[in-house]
Amino acid sequence: MAAIEAGTLYVVATPIGNLADLSPRAREVLAGVAAICAEDTRHTRQLLAAFGIDRPLLALHEHNEGEVAGKLVQRLAKGDALALVSDAGTPLVSDPGYRLVREARATGAKVSPVPGPCAAIAALSVAGIPSDRFCFEGFLPAKSGARRERLQALARESRTLVFYESAHRIGESLADFVVAFGAGREAVLARELSKLFETVLGDTLGAIAAKVDADENQRKGELVLVVRGCEDDAAADLAEGRRVYAKLVEHMKPSQAAKLAAELTGAPRKALYGGPATDSES
Ligand code: SAM
Protein backbone atom coordinates (compact mmCIF):
# COMPACT_ATOMS: atom_id res chain seq x y z
CA MET A 1 0.00 0.00 0.00
CA ALA A 2 1.44 3.39 -1.02
CA ALA A 3 2.09 5.54 2.04
CA ILE A 4 0.21 8.83 1.75
CA GLU A 5 2.24 11.74 3.08
CA ALA A 6 0.38 14.47 4.95
CA GLY A 7 0.27 17.88 3.24
CA THR A 8 1.27 16.47 -0.16
CA LEU A 9 -0.36 17.27 -3.48
CA TYR A 10 -0.26 14.16 -5.68
CA VAL A 11 -0.52 14.85 -9.41
CA VAL A 12 -2.05 11.64 -10.71
CA ALA A 13 -2.17 10.51 -14.35
CA THR A 14 -5.33 8.64 -15.36
CA PRO A 15 -6.12 6.53 -18.46
CA ILE A 16 -6.51 8.10 -21.92
CA GLY A 17 -8.91 5.37 -22.98
CA ASN A 18 -8.15 1.97 -21.50
CA LEU A 19 -9.15 1.84 -17.83
CA ALA A 20 -6.60 -0.91 -17.19
CA ASP A 21 -3.92 1.75 -17.64
CA LEU A 22 -4.66 3.25 -14.22
CA SER A 23 -1.59 2.19 -12.27
CA PRO A 24 -1.84 0.32 -8.96
CA ARG A 25 -0.11 3.23 -7.21
CA ALA A 26 -2.53 5.74 -8.76
CA ARG A 27 -5.41 3.67 -7.36
CA GLU A 28 -3.87 3.57 -3.91
CA VAL A 29 -3.14 7.29 -3.86
CA LEU A 30 -6.64 8.18 -5.09
CA ALA A 31 -8.16 5.92 -2.44
CA GLY A 32 -5.96 7.34 0.31
CA VAL A 33 -6.05 11.14 -0.06
CA ALA A 34 -8.43 13.44 1.83
CA ALA A 35 -9.93 14.77 -1.41
CA ILE A 36 -9.43 14.66 -5.18
CA CYS A 37 -9.35 17.83 -7.29
CA ALA A 38 -10.90 16.96 -10.66
CA GLU A 39 -11.42 18.82 -13.92
CA ASP A 40 -14.91 17.35 -14.27
CA THR A 41 -16.18 15.75 -11.06
CA ARG A 42 -18.86 13.66 -12.82
CA HIS A 43 -16.31 12.20 -15.19
CA THR A 44 -13.86 11.40 -12.39
CA ARG A 45 -16.62 9.94 -10.22
CA GLN A 46 -17.25 7.37 -12.97
CA LEU A 47 -13.57 6.48 -13.11
CA LEU A 48 -13.38 6.12 -9.33
CA ALA A 49 -16.58 4.05 -9.27
CA ALA A 50 -15.01 1.58 -11.72
CA PHE A 51 -12.31 0.96 -9.09
CA GLY A 52 -14.57 1.08 -6.05
CA ILE A 53 -12.97 4.31 -4.81
CA ASP A 54 -15.13 6.81 -2.95
CA ARG A 55 -13.38 10.04 -1.98
CA PRO A 56 -14.67 13.64 -1.84
CA LEU A 57 -14.29 15.41 -5.19
CA LEU A 58 -13.55 19.10 -5.67
CA ALA A 59 -13.95 20.84 -9.02
CA LEU A 60 -10.80 22.43 -10.37
CA HIS A 61 -11.02 23.60 -13.97
CA GLU A 62 -9.75 26.43 -16.11
CA HIS A 63 -12.60 28.75 -15.05
CA ASN A 64 -12.21 28.42 -11.26
CA GLU A 65 -8.57 27.42 -10.76
CA GLY A 66 -7.44 30.95 -9.82
CA GLU A 67 -10.19 31.12 -7.21
CA VAL A 68 -9.88 27.70 -5.60
CA ALA A 69 -6.10 27.15 -5.75
CA GLY A 70 -5.54 29.35 -2.66
CA LYS A 71 -8.07 27.38 -0.58
CA LEU A 72 -6.58 24.07 -1.65
CA VAL A 73 -3.10 25.24 -0.69
CA GLN A 74 -4.47 26.13 2.78
CA ARG A 75 -5.75 22.58 3.11
CA LEU A 76 -2.32 21.24 2.20
CA ALA A 77 -0.77 23.54 4.83
CA LYS A 78 -3.14 22.07 7.44
CA GLY A 79 -1.85 18.59 6.58
CA ASP A 80 -4.47 17.26 4.17
CA ALA A 81 -3.10 15.14 1.33
CA LEU A 82 -4.82 15.96 -1.96
CA ALA A 83 -4.78 14.44 -5.43
CA LEU A 84 -5.10 16.32 -8.70
CA VAL A 85 -6.48 14.56 -11.77
CA SER A 86 -7.77 15.73 -15.16
CA ASP A 87 -10.36 14.06 -17.40
CA ALA A 88 -7.71 11.90 -19.03
CA GLY A 89 -3.95 11.52 -19.07
CA THR A 90 -1.49 13.66 -17.20
CA PRO A 91 -2.77 16.83 -15.49
CA LEU A 92 -1.19 20.12 -16.68
CA VAL A 93 -0.47 18.66 -20.15
CA SER A 94 -3.02 20.76 -22.09
CA ASP A 95 -5.11 20.41 -18.93
CA PRO A 96 -5.72 22.45 -15.75
CA GLY A 97 -3.54 22.35 -12.65
CA TYR A 98 -0.61 24.65 -13.38
CA ARG A 99 -1.73 27.37 -10.95
CA LEU A 100 -2.45 24.94 -8.14
CA VAL A 101 0.89 23.19 -8.55
CA ARG A 102 2.71 26.51 -8.70
CA GLU A 103 0.99 27.91 -5.62
CA ALA A 104 1.49 24.69 -3.68
CA ARG A 105 5.20 24.66 -4.49
CA ALA A 106 5.51 28.36 -3.65
CA THR A 107 4.22 27.68 -0.14
CA GLY A 108 6.66 24.80 0.35
CA ALA A 109 4.09 22.01 0.03
CA LYS A 110 5.39 18.76 -1.40
CA VAL A 111 4.07 18.13 -4.91
CA SER A 112 4.58 14.55 -6.05
CA PRO A 113 3.79 12.99 -9.44
CA VAL A 114 2.09 9.65 -9.90
CA PRO A 115 3.17 9.16 -13.54
CA GLY A 116 1.12 7.37 -16.15
CA PRO A 117 -0.66 7.84 -19.48
CA CYS A 118 -0.11 10.89 -21.65
CA ALA A 119 -1.42 10.99 -25.22
CA ALA A 120 1.56 12.99 -26.55
CA ILE A 121 4.09 10.50 -25.17
CA ALA A 122 1.99 7.50 -26.21
CA ALA A 123 1.84 8.84 -29.79
CA LEU A 124 5.56 9.59 -29.85
CA SER A 125 6.32 6.11 -28.56
CA VAL A 126 4.68 4.46 -31.60
CA ALA A 127 5.39 7.06 -34.29
CA GLY A 128 8.82 5.85 -35.36
CA ILE A 129 9.87 9.47 -35.86
CA PRO A 130 13.05 10.66 -34.10
CA SER A 131 12.13 11.07 -30.45
CA ASP A 132 15.44 12.00 -28.83
CA ARG A 133 14.49 15.68 -29.06
CA PHE A 134 10.91 16.87 -29.49
CA CYS A 135 8.66 19.87 -28.87
CA PHE A 136 5.18 19.52 -27.46
CA GLU A 137 3.01 22.17 -29.10
CA GLY A 138 -0.37 21.14 -27.65
CA PHE A 139 -3.40 22.57 -29.44
CA LEU A 140 -2.95 24.98 -32.34
CA PRO A 141 -5.06 28.16 -32.37
CA ALA A 142 -8.64 27.47 -33.49
CA LYS A 143 -8.74 30.45 -35.88
CA SER A 144 -7.15 29.72 -39.22
CA GLY A 145 -5.11 32.94 -39.48
CA ALA A 146 -3.48 32.45 -36.09
CA ARG A 147 -3.00 28.74 -36.77
CA ARG A 148 -1.20 29.39 -40.06
CA GLU A 149 1.01 31.98 -38.42
CA ARG A 150 1.95 29.54 -35.64
CA LEU A 151 2.74 26.83 -38.17
CA GLN A 152 4.85 29.17 -40.29
CA ALA A 153 6.84 30.03 -37.16
CA LEU A 154 7.40 26.29 -36.51
CA ALA A 155 8.22 25.23 -40.05
CA ARG A 156 12.01 25.44 -39.55
CA GLU A 157 12.02 23.64 -36.21
CA SER A 158 14.44 20.74 -36.46
CA ARG A 159 13.04 18.79 -33.50
CA THR A 160 10.05 16.46 -33.86
CA LEU A 161 6.79 18.32 -33.17
CA VAL A 162 3.81 16.91 -31.29
CA PHE A 163 0.34 18.47 -31.61
CA TYR A 164 -3.07 17.76 -30.14
CA GLU A 165 -5.97 18.37 -32.51
CA SER A 166 -9.71 17.93 -32.35
CA ALA A 167 -11.45 15.63 -34.80
CA HIS A 168 -13.63 18.37 -36.28
CA ARG A 169 -10.64 20.56 -37.13
CA ILE A 170 -8.13 17.96 -38.31
CA GLY A 171 -9.02 18.40 -42.00
CA GLU A 172 -8.43 22.15 -42.13
CA SER A 173 -5.40 21.90 -39.86
CA LEU A 174 -3.73 19.30 -42.08
CA ALA A 175 -4.28 21.57 -45.09
CA ASP A 176 -2.47 24.33 -43.18
CA PHE A 177 0.34 21.92 -42.22
CA VAL A 178 0.85 21.09 -45.90
CA VAL A 179 1.12 24.76 -46.81
CA ALA A 180 3.50 25.61 -43.97
CA PHE A 181 5.68 22.48 -43.84
CA GLY A 182 5.36 21.11 -47.36
CA ALA A 183 3.40 18.09 -48.53
CA GLY A 184 6.42 15.81 -48.32
CA ARG A 185 7.17 16.16 -44.59
CA GLU A 186 6.86 12.87 -42.71
CA ALA A 187 4.17 12.67 -40.01
CA VAL A 188 2.10 10.25 -37.96
CA LEU A 189 -1.54 10.70 -37.05
CA ALA A 190 -2.29 8.69 -33.89
CA ARG A 191 -6.00 8.26 -33.20
CA GLU A 192 -7.95 6.79 -30.29
CA LEU A 193 -4.82 5.45 -28.60
CA SER A 194 -5.47 2.56 -26.21
CA LYS A 195 -9.12 2.44 -27.36
CA LEU A 196 -11.10 0.08 -29.58
CA PHE A 197 -10.59 2.02 -32.82
CA GLU A 198 -6.93 2.88 -32.34
CA THR A 199 -5.17 3.72 -35.61
CA VAL A 200 -1.64 4.97 -36.23
CA LEU A 201 -1.28 6.40 -39.72
CA GLY A 202 2.24 7.19 -40.86
CA ASP A 203 2.94 8.90 -44.20
CA THR A 204 3.78 12.28 -45.67
CA LEU A 205 1.64 15.21 -44.56
CA GLY A 206 0.15 15.44 -48.06
CA ALA A 207 -0.84 11.77 -48.08
CA ILE A 208 -2.25 11.91 -44.53
CA ALA A 209 -4.30 14.99 -45.48
CA ALA A 210 -5.68 13.12 -48.51
CA LYS A 211 -6.52 10.00 -46.45
CA VAL A 212 -8.24 12.04 -43.74
CA ASP A 213 -10.18 13.87 -46.41
CA ALA A 214 -11.30 10.62 -48.04
CA ASP A 215 -12.13 8.62 -44.89
CA GLU A 216 -14.53 10.14 -42.40
CA ASN A 217 -13.44 7.60 -39.75
CA GLN A 218 -10.09 9.34 -39.65
CA ARG A 219 -11.92 12.49 -38.55
CA LYS A 220 -13.42 10.84 -35.47
CA GLY A 221 -12.22 10.48 -31.90
CA GLU A 222 -9.11 11.88 -30.27
CA LEU A 223 -5.99 12.68 -32.24
CA VAL A 224 -2.31 13.41 -31.86
CA LEU A 225 -0.21 14.52 -34.83
CA VAL A 226 3.54 13.89 -34.68
CA VAL A 227 5.52 15.72 -37.36
CA ARG A 228 9.16 15.14 -38.22
CA GLY A 229 11.37 18.18 -37.73
CA CYS A 230 12.84 20.16 -40.61
CA GLU A 231 16.10 18.52 -41.67
CA ASP A 232 16.95 20.47 -44.72
CA ASP A 233 18.61 23.90 -44.50
CA ALA A 234 17.19 25.00 -47.85
CA ALA A 235 13.68 24.03 -46.74
CA ALA A 236 14.26 25.83 -43.45
CA ASP A 237 15.32 29.00 -45.32
CA LEU A 238 12.30 28.73 -47.55
CA ALA A 239 9.94 28.30 -44.60
CA GLU A 240 11.44 31.30 -42.84
CA GLY A 241 11.38 33.28 -46.11
CA ARG A 242 7.68 32.56 -46.48
CA ARG A 243 7.00 33.60 -42.90
CA VAL A 244 8.87 36.89 -43.31
CA TYR A 245 7.33 37.50 -46.74
CA ALA A 246 3.80 37.05 -45.35
CA LYS A 247 4.51 39.78 -42.77
CA LEU A 248 6.23 42.20 -45.18
CA VAL A 249 3.65 41.91 -47.93
CA GLU A 250 1.08 43.50 -45.63
CA HIS A 251 3.14 46.72 -45.85
CA MET A 252 4.71 46.77 -49.32
CA LYS A 253 4.40 45.49 -52.87
CA PRO A 254 4.81 41.70 -53.29
CA SER A 255 7.94 42.13 -55.41
CA GLN A 256 9.59 44.34 -52.76
CA ALA A 257 8.47 42.02 -49.97
CA ALA A 258 9.90 38.99 -51.79
CA LYS A 259 13.22 40.76 -52.44
CA LEU A 260 13.59 41.86 -48.83
CA ALA A 261 12.46 38.51 -47.38
CA ALA A 262 14.97 36.74 -49.64
CA GLU A 263 17.78 39.03 -48.47
CA LEU A 264 16.87 38.56 -44.82
CA THR A 265 16.43 34.80 -44.86
CA GLY A 266 18.46 33.36 -47.73
CA ALA A 267 15.31 31.91 -49.34
CA PRO A 268 15.14 32.09 -53.13
CA ARG A 269 13.21 35.26 -54.07
CA LYS A 270 11.19 33.55 -56.82
CA ALA A 271 9.88 30.92 -54.42
CA LEU A 272 8.39 33.54 -52.12
CA TYR A 273 5.51 34.78 -54.22
CA GLY A 274 3.04 32.69 -52.27
CA GLY A 275 1.33 29.41 -53.07
CA PRO A 276 1.65 26.16 -51.17
CA ALA A 277 4.98 24.44 -50.71
CA THR A 278 5.51 21.51 -53.02
CA ASP A 279 7.12 18.20 -52.19
CA SER A 280 10.38 19.22 -53.74
CA GLU A 281 10.51 22.32 -51.56
CA SER A 282 9.83 20.59 -48.29
N1 SAM B 1 -3.68 15.64 -20.34
C1 SAM B 1 -3.93 14.82 -21.49
C2 SAM B 1 -2.72 13.95 -21.79
O1 SAM B 1 -1.90 13.73 -20.90
O2 SAM B 1 -2.60 13.45 -22.90
C3 SAM B 1 -4.36 15.63 -22.69
C4 SAM B 1 -5.59 16.44 -22.48
S1 SAM B 1 -6.09 17.34 -23.85
C5 SAM B 1 -7.39 18.30 -23.19
C6 SAM B 1 -6.99 16.18 -24.80
C7 SAM B 1 -6.32 15.88 -26.13
O3 SAM B 1 -5.34 14.87 -25.96
C8 SAM B 1 -7.25 15.33 -27.18
O4 SAM B 1 -7.95 16.37 -27.87
C9 SAM B 1 -6.32 14.59 -28.10
O5 SAM B 1 -5.64 15.50 -28.95
C10 SAM B 1 -5.32 14.02 -27.09
N2 SAM B 1 -5.75 12.69 -26.65
C11 SAM B 1 -6.29 12.34 -25.46
N3 SAM B 1 -6.57 11.02 -25.43
C12 SAM B 1 -6.19 10.52 -26.61
C13 SAM B 1 -6.20 9.22 -27.19
N4 SAM B 1 -6.68 8.18 -26.53
N5 SAM B 1 -5.71 9.05 -28.45
C14 SAM B 1 -5.22 10.12 -29.13
N6 SAM B 1 -5.18 11.37 -28.64
C15 SAM B 1 -5.66 11.57 -27.40
CSV table of C-alpha atoms and ligand atoms in Angstrom, one decimal:
chain,number,residue,atom,x,y,z
A,1,MET,CA,0.0,0.0,0.0
A,2,ALA,CA,1.4,3.4,-1.0
A,3,ALA,CA,2.1,5.5,2.0
A,4,ILE,CA,0.2,8.8,1.7
A,5,GLU,CA,2.2,11.7,3.1
A,6,ALA,CA,0.4,14.5,4.9
A,7,GLY,CA,0.3,17.9,3.2
A,8,THR,CA,1.3,16.5,-0.2
A,9,LEU,CA,-0.4,17.3,-3.5
A,10,TYR,CA,-0.3,14.2,-5.7
A,11,VAL,CA,-0.5,14.8,-9.4
A,12,VAL,CA,-2.1,11.6,-10.7
A,13,ALA,CA,-2.2,10.5,-14.3
A,14,THR,CA,-5.3,8.6,-15.4
A,15,PRO,CA,-6.1,6.5,-18.5
A,16,ILE,CA,-6.5,8.1,-21.9
A,17,GLY,CA,-8.9,5.4,-23.0
A,18,ASN,CA,-8.2,2.0,-21.5
A,19,LEU,CA,-9.2,1.8,-17.8
A,20,ALA,CA,-6.6,-0.9,-17.2
A,21,ASP,CA,-3.9,1.7,-17.6
A,22,LEU,CA,-4.7,3.3,-14.2
A,23,SER,CA,-1.6,2.2,-12.3
A,24,PRO,CA,-1.8,0.3,-9.0
A,25,ARG,CA,-0.1,3.2,-7.2
A,26,ALA,CA,-2.5,5.7,-8.8
A,27,ARG,CA,-5.4,3.7,-7.4
A,28,GLU,CA,-3.9,3.6,-3.9
A,29,VAL,CA,-3.1,7.3,-3.9
A,30,LEU,CA,-6.6,8.2,-5.1
A,31,ALA,CA,-8.2,5.9,-2.4
A,32,GLY,CA,-6.0,7.3,0.3
A,33,VAL,CA,-6.1,11.1,-0.1
A,34,ALA,CA,-8.4,13.4,1.8
A,35,ALA,CA,-9.9,14.8,-1.4
A,36,ILE,CA,-9.4,14.7,-5.2
A,37,CYS,CA,-9.4,17.8,-7.3
A,38,ALA,CA,-10.9,17.0,-10.7
A,39,GLU,CA,-11.4,18.8,-13.9
A,40,ASP,CA,-14.9,17.3,-14.3
A,41,THR,CA,-16.2,15.7,-11.1
A,42,ARG,CA,-18.9,13.7,-12.8
A,43,HIS,CA,-16.3,12.2,-15.2
A,44,THR,CA,-13.9,11.4,-12.4
A,45,ARG,CA,-16.6,9.9,-10.2
A,46,GLN,CA,-17.3,7.4,-13.0
A,47,LEU,CA,-13.6,6.5,-13.1
A,48,LEU,CA,-13.4,6.1,-9.3
A,49,ALA,CA,-16.6,4.1,-9.3
A,50,ALA,CA,-15.0,1.6,-11.7
A,51,PHE,CA,-12.3,1.0,-9.1
A,52,GLY,CA,-14.6,1.1,-6.1
A,53,ILE,CA,-13.0,4.3,-4.8
A,54,ASP,CA,-15.1,6.8,-3.0
A,55,ARG,CA,-13.4,10.0,-2.0
A,56,PRO,CA,-14.7,13.6,-1.8
A,57,LEU,CA,-14.3,15.4,-5.2
A,58,LEU,CA,-13.5,19.1,-5.7
A,59,ALA,CA,-14.0,20.8,-9.0
A,60,LEU,CA,-10.8,22.4,-10.4
A,61,HIS,CA,-11.0,23.6,-14.0
A,62,GLU,CA,-9.7,26.4,-16.1
A,63,HIS,CA,-12.6,28.7,-15.0
A,64,ASN,CA,-12.2,28.4,-11.3
A,65,GLU,CA,-8.6,27.4,-10.8
A,66,GLY,CA,-7.4,30.9,-9.8
A,67,GLU,CA,-10.2,31.1,-7.2
A,68,VAL,CA,-9.9,27.7,-5.6
A,69,ALA,CA,-6.1,27.1,-5.8
A,70,GLY,CA,-5.5,29.3,-2.7
A,71,LYS,CA,-8.1,27.4,-0.6
A,72,LEU,CA,-6.6,24.1,-1.6
A,73,VAL,CA,-3.1,25.2,-0.7
A,74,GLN,CA,-4.5,26.1,2.8
A,75,ARG,CA,-5.8,22.6,3.1
A,76,LEU,CA,-2.3,21.2,2.2
A,77,ALA,CA,-0.8,23.5,4.8
A,78,LYS,CA,-3.1,22.1,7.4
A,79,GLY,CA,-1.8,18.6,6.6
A,80,ASP,CA,-4.5,17.3,4.2
A,81,ALA,CA,-3.1,15.1,1.3
A,82,LEU,CA,-4.8,16.0,-2.0
A,83,ALA,CA,-4.8,14.4,-5.4
A,84,LEU,CA,-5.1,16.3,-8.7
A,85,VAL,CA,-6.5,14.6,-11.8
A,86,SER,CA,-7.8,15.7,-15.2
A,87,ASP,CA,-10.4,14.1,-17.4
A,88,ALA,CA,-7.7,11.9,-19.0
A,89,GLY,CA,-3.9,11.5,-19.1
A,90,THR,CA,-1.5,13.7,-17.2
A,91,PRO,CA,-2.8,16.8,-15.5
A,92,LEU,CA,-1.2,20.1,-16.7
A,93,VAL,CA,-0.5,18.7,-20.1
A,94,SER,CA,-3.0,20.8,-22.1
A,95,ASP,CA,-5.1,20.4,-18.9
A,96,PRO,CA,-5.7,22.5,-15.8
A,97,GLY,CA,-3.5,22.3,-12.6
A,98,TYR,CA,-0.6,24.7,-13.4
A,99,ARG,CA,-1.7,27.4,-10.9
A,100,LEU,CA,-2.5,24.9,-8.1
A,101,VAL,CA,0.9,23.2,-8.6
A,102,ARG,CA,2.7,26.5,-8.7
A,103,GLU,CA,1.0,27.9,-5.6
A,104,ALA,CA,1.5,24.7,-3.7
A,105,ARG,CA,5.2,24.7,-4.5
A,106,ALA,CA,5.5,28.4,-3.6
A,107,THR,CA,4.2,27.7,-0.1
A,108,GLY,CA,6.7,24.8,0.3
A,109,ALA,CA,4.1,22.0,0.0
A,110,LYS,CA,5.4,18.8,-1.4
A,111,VAL,CA,4.1,18.1,-4.9
A,112,SER,CA,4.6,14.6,-6.1
A,113,PRO,CA,3.8,13.0,-9.4
A,114,VAL,CA,2.1,9.6,-9.9
A,115,PRO,CA,3.2,9.2,-13.5
A,116,GLY,CA,1.1,7.4,-16.1
A,117,PRO,CA,-0.7,7.8,-19.5
A,118,CYS,CA,-0.1,10.9,-21.6
A,119,ALA,CA,-1.4,11.0,-25.2
A,120,ALA,CA,1.6,13.0,-26.5
A,121,ILE,CA,4.1,10.5,-25.2
A,122,ALA,CA,2.0,7.5,-26.2
A,123,ALA,CA,1.8,8.8,-29.8
A,124,LEU,CA,5.6,9.6,-29.8
A,125,SER,CA,6.3,6.1,-28.6
A,126,VAL,CA,4.7,4.5,-31.6
A,127,ALA,CA,5.4,7.1,-34.3
A,128,GLY,CA,8.8,5.8,-35.4
A,129,ILE,CA,9.9,9.5,-35.9
A,130,PRO,CA,13.0,10.7,-34.1
A,131,SER,CA,12.1,11.1,-30.5
A,132,ASP,CA,15.4,12.0,-28.8
A,133,ARG,CA,14.5,15.7,-29.1
A,134,PHE,CA,10.9,16.9,-29.5
A,135,CYS,CA,8.7,19.9,-28.9
A,136,PHE,CA,5.2,19.5,-27.5
A,137,GLU,CA,3.0,22.2,-29.1
A,138,GLY,CA,-0.4,21.1,-27.6
A,139,PHE,CA,-3.4,22.6,-29.4
A,140,LEU,CA,-3.0,25.0,-32.3
A,141,PRO,CA,-5.1,28.2,-32.4
A,142,ALA,CA,-8.6,27.5,-33.5
A,143,LYS,CA,-8.7,30.5,-35.9
A,144,SER,CA,-7.2,29.7,-39.2
A,145,GLY,CA,-5.1,32.9,-39.5
A,146,ALA,CA,-3.5,32.4,-36.1
A,147,ARG,CA,-3.0,28.7,-36.8
A,148,ARG,CA,-1.2,29.4,-40.1
A,149,GLU,CA,1.0,32.0,-38.4
A,150,ARG,CA,2.0,29.5,-35.6
A,151,LEU,CA,2.7,26.8,-38.2
A,152,GLN,CA,4.9,29.2,-40.3
A,153,ALA,CA,6.8,30.0,-37.2
A,154,LEU,CA,7.4,26.3,-36.5
A,155,ALA,CA,8.2,25.2,-40.1
A,156,ARG,CA,12.0,25.4,-39.6
A,157,GLU,CA,12.0,23.6,-36.2
A,158,SER,CA,14.4,20.7,-36.5
A,159,ARG,CA,13.0,18.8,-33.5
A,160,THR,CA,10.1,16.5,-33.9
A,161,LEU,CA,6.8,18.3,-33.2
A,162,VAL,CA,3.8,16.9,-31.3
A,163,PHE,CA,0.3,18.5,-31.6
A,164,TYR,CA,-3.1,17.8,-30.1
A,165,GLU,CA,-6.0,18.4,-32.5
A,166,SER,CA,-9.7,17.9,-32.3
A,167,ALA,CA,-11.4,15.6,-34.8
A,168,HIS,CA,-13.6,18.4,-36.3
A,169,ARG,CA,-10.6,20.6,-37.1
A,170,ILE,CA,-8.1,18.0,-38.3
A,171,GLY,CA,-9.0,18.4,-42.0
A,172,GLU,CA,-8.4,22.1,-42.1
A,173,SER,CA,-5.4,21.9,-39.9
A,174,LEU,CA,-3.7,19.3,-42.1
A,175,ALA,CA,-4.3,21.6,-45.1
A,176,ASP,CA,-2.5,24.3,-43.2
A,177,PHE,CA,0.3,21.9,-42.2
A,178,VAL,CA,0.9,21.1,-45.9
A,179,VAL,CA,1.1,24.8,-46.8
A,180,ALA,CA,3.5,25.6,-44.0
A,181,PHE,CA,5.7,22.5,-43.8
A,182,GLY,CA,5.4,21.1,-47.4
A,183,ALA,CA,3.4,18.1,-48.5
A,184,GLY,CA,6.4,15.8,-48.3
A,185,ARG,CA,7.2,16.2,-44.6
A,186,GLU,CA,6.9,12.9,-42.7
A,187,ALA,CA,4.2,12.7,-40.0
A,188,VAL,CA,2.1,10.2,-38.0
A,189,LEU,CA,-1.5,10.7,-37.0
A,190,ALA,CA,-2.3,8.7,-33.9
A,191,ARG,CA,-6.0,8.3,-33.2
A,192,GLU,CA,-7.9,6.8,-30.3
A,193,LEU,CA,-4.8,5.4,-28.6
A,194,SER,CA,-5.5,2.6,-26.2
A,195,LYS,CA,-9.1,2.4,-27.4
A,196,LEU,CA,-11.1,0.1,-29.6
A,197,PHE,CA,-10.6,2.0,-32.8
A,198,GLU,CA,-6.9,2.9,-32.3
A,199,THR,CA,-5.2,3.7,-35.6
A,200,VAL,CA,-1.6,5.0,-36.2
A,201,LEU,CA,-1.3,6.4,-39.7
A,202,GLY,CA,2.2,7.2,-40.9
A,203,ASP,CA,2.9,8.9,-44.2
A,204,THR,CA,3.8,12.3,-45.7
A,205,LEU,CA,1.6,15.2,-44.6
A,206,GLY,CA,0.1,15.4,-48.1
A,207,ALA,CA,-0.8,11.8,-48.1
A,208,ILE,CA,-2.2,11.9,-44.5
A,209,ALA,CA,-4.3,15.0,-45.5
A,210,ALA,CA,-5.7,13.1,-48.5
A,211,LYS,CA,-6.5,10.0,-46.4
A,212,VAL,CA,-8.2,12.0,-43.7
A,213,ASP,CA,-10.2,13.9,-46.4
A,214,ALA,CA,-11.3,10.6,-48.0
A,215,ASP,CA,-12.1,8.6,-44.9
A,216,GLU,CA,-14.5,10.1,-42.4
A,217,ASN,CA,-13.4,7.6,-39.8
A,218,GLN,CA,-10.1,9.3,-39.7
A,219,ARG,CA,-11.9,12.5,-38.5
A,220,LYS,CA,-13.4,10.8,-35.5
A,221,GLY,CA,-12.2,10.5,-31.9
A,222,GLU,CA,-9.1,11.9,-30.3
A,223,LEU,CA,-6.0,12.7,-32.2
A,224,VAL,CA,-2.3,13.4,-31.9
A,225,LEU,CA,-0.2,14.5,-34.8
A,226,VAL,CA,3.5,13.9,-34.7
A,227,VAL,CA,5.5,15.7,-37.4
A,228,ARG,CA,9.2,15.1,-38.2
A,229,GLY,CA,11.4,18.2,-37.7
A,230,CYS,CA,12.8,20.2,-40.6
A,231,GLU,CA,16.1,18.5,-41.7
A,232,ASP,CA,16.9,20.5,-44.7
A,233,ASP,CA,18.6,23.9,-44.5
A,234,ALA,CA,17.2,25.0,-47.9
A,235,ALA,CA,13.7,24.0,-46.7
A,236,ALA,CA,14.3,25.8,-43.5
A,237,ASP,CA,15.3,29.0,-45.3
A,238,LEU,CA,12.3,28.7,-47.5
A,239,ALA,CA,9.9,28.3,-44.6
A,240,GLU,CA,11.4,31.3,-42.8
A,241,GLY,CA,11.4,33.3,-46.1
A,242,ARG,CA,7.7,32.6,-46.5
A,243,ARG,CA,7.0,33.6,-42.9
A,244,VAL,CA,8.9,36.9,-43.3
A,245,TYR,CA,7.3,37.5,-46.7
A,246,ALA,CA,3.8,37.1,-45.3
A,247,LYS,CA,4.5,39.8,-42.8
A,248,LEU,CA,6.2,42.2,-45.2
A,249,VAL,CA,3.6,41.9,-47.9
A,250,GLU,CA,1.1,43.5,-45.6
A,251,HIS,CA,3.1,46.7,-45.9
A,252,MET,CA,4.7,46.8,-49.3
A,253,LYS,CA,4.4,45.5,-52.9
A,254,PRO,CA,4.8,41.7,-53.3
A,255,SER,CA,7.9,42.1,-55.4
A,256,GLN,CA,9.6,44.3,-52.8
A,257,ALA,CA,8.5,42.0,-50.0
A,258,ALA,CA,9.9,39.0,-51.8
A,259,LYS,CA,13.2,40.8,-52.4
A,260,LEU,CA,13.6,41.9,-48.8
A,261,ALA,CA,12.5,38.5,-47.4
A,262,ALA,CA,15.0,36.7,-49.6
A,263,GLU,CA,17.8,39.0,-48.5
A,264,LEU,CA,16.9,38.6,-44.8
A,265,THR,CA,16.4,34.8,-44.9
A,266,GLY,CA,18.5,33.4,-47.7
A,267,ALA,CA,15.3,31.9,-49.3
A,268,PRO,CA,15.1,32.1,-53.1
A,269,ARG,CA,13.2,35.3,-54.1
A,270,LYS,CA,11.2,33.5,-56.8
A,271,ALA,CA,9.9,30.9,-54.4
A,272,LEU,CA,8.4,33.5,-52.1
A,273,TYR,CA,5.5,34.8,-54.2
A,274,GLY,CA,3.0,32.7,-52.3
A,275,GLY,CA,1.3,29.4,-53.1
A,276,PRO,CA,1.6,26.2,-51.2
A,277,ALA,CA,5.0,24.4,-50.7
A,278,THR,CA,5.5,21.5,-53.0
A,279,ASP,CA,7.1,18.2,-52.2
A,280,SER,CA,10.4,19.2,-53.7
A,281,GLU,CA,10.5,22.3,-51.6
A,282,SER,CA,9.8,20.6,-48.3
B,1,SAM,N1,-3.7,15.6,-20.3
B,1,SAM,C1,-3.9,14.8,-21.5
B,1,SAM,C2,-2.7,13.9,-21.8
B,1,SAM,O1,-1.9,13.7,-20.9
B,1,SAM,O2,-2.6,13.5,-22.9
B,1,SAM,C3,-4.4,15.6,-22.7
B,1,SAM,C4,-5.6,16.4,-22.5
B,1,SAM,S1,-6.1,17.3,-23.8
B,1,SAM,C5,-7.4,18.3,-23.2
B,1,SAM,C6,-7.0,16.2,-24.8
B,1,SAM,C7,-6.3,15.9,-26.1
B,1,SAM,O3,-5.3,14.9,-26.0
B,1,SAM,C8,-7.3,15.3,-27.2
B,1,SAM,O4,-7.9,16.4,-27.9
B,1,SAM,C9,-6.3,14.6,-28.1
B,1,SAM,O5,-5.6,15.5,-28.9
B,1,SAM,C10,-5.3,14.0,-27.1
B,1,SAM,N2,-5.8,12.7,-26.6
B,1,SAM,C11,-6.3,12.3,-25.5
B,1,SAM,N3,-6.6,11.0,-25.4
B,1,SAM,C12,-6.2,10.5,-26.6
B,1,SAM,C13,-6.2,9.2,-27.2
B,1,SAM,N4,-6.7,8.2,-26.5
B,1,SAM,N5,-5.7,9.1,-28.4
B,1,SAM,C14,-5.2,10.1,-29.1
B,1,SAM,N6,-5.2,11.4,-28.6
B,1,SAM,C15,-5.7,11.6,-27.4
